[in-house]
Coordinates of C-alpha atoms in Angstrom, one line a residue:
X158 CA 61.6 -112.7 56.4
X159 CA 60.4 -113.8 53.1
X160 CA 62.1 -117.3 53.9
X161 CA 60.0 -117.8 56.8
X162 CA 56.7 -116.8 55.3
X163 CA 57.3 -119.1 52.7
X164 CA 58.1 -122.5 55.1
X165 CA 55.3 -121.2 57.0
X166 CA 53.1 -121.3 53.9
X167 CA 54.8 -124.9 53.2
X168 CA 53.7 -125.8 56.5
X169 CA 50.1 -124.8 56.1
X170 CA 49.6 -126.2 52.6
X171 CA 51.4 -129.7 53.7
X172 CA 48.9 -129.7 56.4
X173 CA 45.7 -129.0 54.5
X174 CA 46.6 -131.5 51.3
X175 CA 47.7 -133.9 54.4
X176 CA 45.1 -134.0 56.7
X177 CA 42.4 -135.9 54.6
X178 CA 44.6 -138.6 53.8
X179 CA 45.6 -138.6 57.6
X180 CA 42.1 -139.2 59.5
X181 CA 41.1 -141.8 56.4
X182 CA 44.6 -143.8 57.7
X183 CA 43.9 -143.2 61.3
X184 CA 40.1 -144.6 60.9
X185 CA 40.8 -147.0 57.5
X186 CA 44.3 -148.5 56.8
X187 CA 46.0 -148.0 60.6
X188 CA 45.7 -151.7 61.3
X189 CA 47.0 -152.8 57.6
X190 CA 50.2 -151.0 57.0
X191 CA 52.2 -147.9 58.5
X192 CA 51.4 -144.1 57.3
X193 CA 54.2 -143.7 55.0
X194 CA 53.7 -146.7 52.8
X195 CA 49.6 -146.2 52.8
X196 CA 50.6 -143.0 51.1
X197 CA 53.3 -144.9 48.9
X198 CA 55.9 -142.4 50.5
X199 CA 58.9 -145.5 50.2
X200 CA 61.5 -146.5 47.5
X201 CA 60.2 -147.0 44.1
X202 CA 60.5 -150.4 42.9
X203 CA 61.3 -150.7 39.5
X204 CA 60.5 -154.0 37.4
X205 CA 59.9 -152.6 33.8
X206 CA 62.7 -149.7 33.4
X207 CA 62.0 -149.0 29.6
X208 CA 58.1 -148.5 30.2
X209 CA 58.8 -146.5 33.3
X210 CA 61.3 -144.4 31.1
X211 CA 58.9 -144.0 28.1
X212 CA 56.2 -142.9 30.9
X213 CA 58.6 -140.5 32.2
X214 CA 59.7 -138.7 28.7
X215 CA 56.3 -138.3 27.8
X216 CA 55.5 -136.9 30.9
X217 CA 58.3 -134.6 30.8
X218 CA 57.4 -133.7 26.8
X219 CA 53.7 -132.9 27.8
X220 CA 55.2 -131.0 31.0
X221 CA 57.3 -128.8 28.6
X222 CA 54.4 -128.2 26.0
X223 CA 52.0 -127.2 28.8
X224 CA 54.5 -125.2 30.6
X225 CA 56.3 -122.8 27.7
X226 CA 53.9 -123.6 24.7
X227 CA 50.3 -123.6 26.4
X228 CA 50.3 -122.0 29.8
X229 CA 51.6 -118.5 28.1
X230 CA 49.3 -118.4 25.9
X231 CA 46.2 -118.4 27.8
X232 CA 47.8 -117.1 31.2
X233 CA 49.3 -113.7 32.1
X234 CA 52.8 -114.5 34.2
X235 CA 51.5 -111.8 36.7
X236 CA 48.2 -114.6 37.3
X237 CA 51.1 -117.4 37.7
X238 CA 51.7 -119.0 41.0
X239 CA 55.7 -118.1 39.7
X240 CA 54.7 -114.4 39.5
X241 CA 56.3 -114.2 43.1
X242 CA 59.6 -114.9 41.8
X243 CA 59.6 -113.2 38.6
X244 CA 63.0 -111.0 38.1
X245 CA 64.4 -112.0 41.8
X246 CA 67.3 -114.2 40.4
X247 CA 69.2 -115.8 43.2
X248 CA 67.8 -113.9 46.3
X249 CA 64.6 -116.7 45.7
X250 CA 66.7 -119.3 45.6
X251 CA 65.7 -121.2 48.6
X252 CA 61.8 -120.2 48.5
X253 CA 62.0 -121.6 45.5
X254 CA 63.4 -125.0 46.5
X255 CA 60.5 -125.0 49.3
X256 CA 57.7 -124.4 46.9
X257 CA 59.1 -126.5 44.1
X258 CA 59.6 -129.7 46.2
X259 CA 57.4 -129.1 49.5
X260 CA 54.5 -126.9 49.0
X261 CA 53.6 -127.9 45.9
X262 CA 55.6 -130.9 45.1
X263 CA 54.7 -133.0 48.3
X264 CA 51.7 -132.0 48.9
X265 CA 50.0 -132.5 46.0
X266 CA 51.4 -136.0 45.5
X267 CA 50.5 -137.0 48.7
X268 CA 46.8 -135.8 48.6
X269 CA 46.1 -137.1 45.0
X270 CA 48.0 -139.4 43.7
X271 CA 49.5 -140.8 47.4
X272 CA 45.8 -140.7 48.9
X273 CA 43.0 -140.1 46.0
X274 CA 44.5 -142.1 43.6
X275 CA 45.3 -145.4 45.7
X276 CA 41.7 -145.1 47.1
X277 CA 40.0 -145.2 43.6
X278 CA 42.4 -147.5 42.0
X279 CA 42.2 -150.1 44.7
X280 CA 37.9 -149.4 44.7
X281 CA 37.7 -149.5 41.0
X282 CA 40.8 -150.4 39.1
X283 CA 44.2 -149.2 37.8
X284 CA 42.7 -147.7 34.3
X285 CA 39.7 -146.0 36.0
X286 CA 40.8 -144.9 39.4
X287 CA 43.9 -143.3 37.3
X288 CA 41.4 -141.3 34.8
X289 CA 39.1 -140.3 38.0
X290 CA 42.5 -139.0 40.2
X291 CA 43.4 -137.1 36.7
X292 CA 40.6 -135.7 36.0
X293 CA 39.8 -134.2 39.3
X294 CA 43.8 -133.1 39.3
X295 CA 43.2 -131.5 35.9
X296 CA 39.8 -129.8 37.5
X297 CA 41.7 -128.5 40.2
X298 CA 44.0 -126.9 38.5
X299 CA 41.7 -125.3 35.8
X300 CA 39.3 -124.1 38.6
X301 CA 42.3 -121.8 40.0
X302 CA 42.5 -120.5 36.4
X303 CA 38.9 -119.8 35.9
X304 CA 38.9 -116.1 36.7
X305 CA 42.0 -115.4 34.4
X306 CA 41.4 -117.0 31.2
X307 CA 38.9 -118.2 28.6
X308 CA 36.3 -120.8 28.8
X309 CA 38.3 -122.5 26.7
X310 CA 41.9 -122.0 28.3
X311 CA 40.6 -123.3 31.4
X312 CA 39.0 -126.8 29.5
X313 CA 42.7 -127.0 27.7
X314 CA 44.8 -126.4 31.0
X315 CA 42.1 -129.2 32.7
X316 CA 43.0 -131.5 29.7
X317 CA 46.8 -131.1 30.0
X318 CA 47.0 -130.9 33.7
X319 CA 45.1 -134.2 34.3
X320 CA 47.0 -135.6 31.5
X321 CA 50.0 -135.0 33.3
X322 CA 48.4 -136.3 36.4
X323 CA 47.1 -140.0 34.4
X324 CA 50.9 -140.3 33.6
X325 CA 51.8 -139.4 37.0
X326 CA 49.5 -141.8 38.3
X327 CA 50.7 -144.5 36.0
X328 CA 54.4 -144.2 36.5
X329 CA 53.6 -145.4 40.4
X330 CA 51.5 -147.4 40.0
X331 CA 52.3 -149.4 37.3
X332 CA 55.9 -149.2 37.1
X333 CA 57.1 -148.0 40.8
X334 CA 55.2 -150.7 42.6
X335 CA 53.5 -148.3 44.4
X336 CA 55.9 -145.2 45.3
X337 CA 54.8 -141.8 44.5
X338 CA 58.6 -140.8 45.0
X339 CA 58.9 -140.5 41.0
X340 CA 55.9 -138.6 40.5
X341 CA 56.8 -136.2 43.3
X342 CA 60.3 -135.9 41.8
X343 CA 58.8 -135.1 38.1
X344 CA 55.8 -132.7 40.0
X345 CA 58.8 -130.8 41.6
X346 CA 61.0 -130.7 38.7
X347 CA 58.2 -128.9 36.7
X348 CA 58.0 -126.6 39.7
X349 CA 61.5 -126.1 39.5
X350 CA 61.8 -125.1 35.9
X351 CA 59.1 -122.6 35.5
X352 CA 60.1 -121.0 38.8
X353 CA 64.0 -120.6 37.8
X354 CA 62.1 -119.1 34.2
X355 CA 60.3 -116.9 36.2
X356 CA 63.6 -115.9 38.6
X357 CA 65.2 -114.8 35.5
X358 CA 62.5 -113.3 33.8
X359 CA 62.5 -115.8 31.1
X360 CA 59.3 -116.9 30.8

């Protein structure tokens, strides 16, 4: 039961991040290219490996910090989008895999850095539609924390989080030609980690 509230939750939240970046194709980029590569769902391209390697360490590096040095310290685990599987071990295995790589994963990437962030970098540039998409990823993300932290936890988890999204955003564009396949895998991967923390009550 608990498996198919979670794909139906998947479902929904693919839906919702999905539907903006839908009608804009269907009314806007329809005639220039096919759905999946206006959202930069295709193979990565890689031209530069050891910049899109640094990019990826520090992303992962900052991802760490934020999740087991920062997060904690301003958040209660039982506030955590995590808290569902906290203590569940294996039995959560599979929701797990859903929320790390679909519900939040996907979704996200598509709407922000597969739709937002391709709108503003191709209307105002790679350096400024990348800080825009980050900032307003890093908003997001402090606004769901605003009720359970401190003024200031919410302005550090805003700073972090749209750092995180400005690498993100730079690892496909600049050095993916495009694909949001790398971010999605780092996004998910994050996921991933602080969810099997949480299974095992390690966090």
């Amino acid at each position: 039961m608990e498996t198919v509230q979670s794909m139906i939750d998947t479902i929904i939240q693919l839906i919702l991040f999905s539907l903006i970046p839908l009608l804009w194709w269907l009314f806007k980029g329809r005639k220039q290219t096919n759905l999946l590569e206006y959202l930069g769902l295709k193979k990565p391209s890689i031209k530069n490996t050891r910049g899109f390697i640094g990019v990826l360490i520090i992303d992962f590096v900052i991802i760490l910090i934020q999740l087991f040095g920062v997060i904690p310290l301003f958040i209660d685990e039982a506030d955590m989008s995590t808290s569902a599987f906290t203590n569940r071990g294996l039995s959560v295995l599979f929701p797990v895999l859903i929320y790390a790589f679909v519900q939040t994963g996907l979704a996200e990437e598509i709407f922000f850095r597969g739709f937002l962030a391709k709108r503003l970098i191709h209307q105002f540039g790679l350096n400024i539609g990348n800080i825009i998409q980050a900032f307003l990823f890093g908003l997001i993300h402090g606004l769901i924390f605003f009720n359970y932290t401190s003024t200031f936890g919410v302005i550090v988890i805003i700073f972090l989080t749209g750092f995180n999204g400005w690498l993100m955003g730079l690892l496909n564009e600049k050095y993916s030609n495009g694909s949001i396949i790398p971010s999605w895998l780092v996004h998910a991967l994050s996921n991933l980690i602080s969810s099997v923390f949480s299974m095992f009550g390690l966090m």
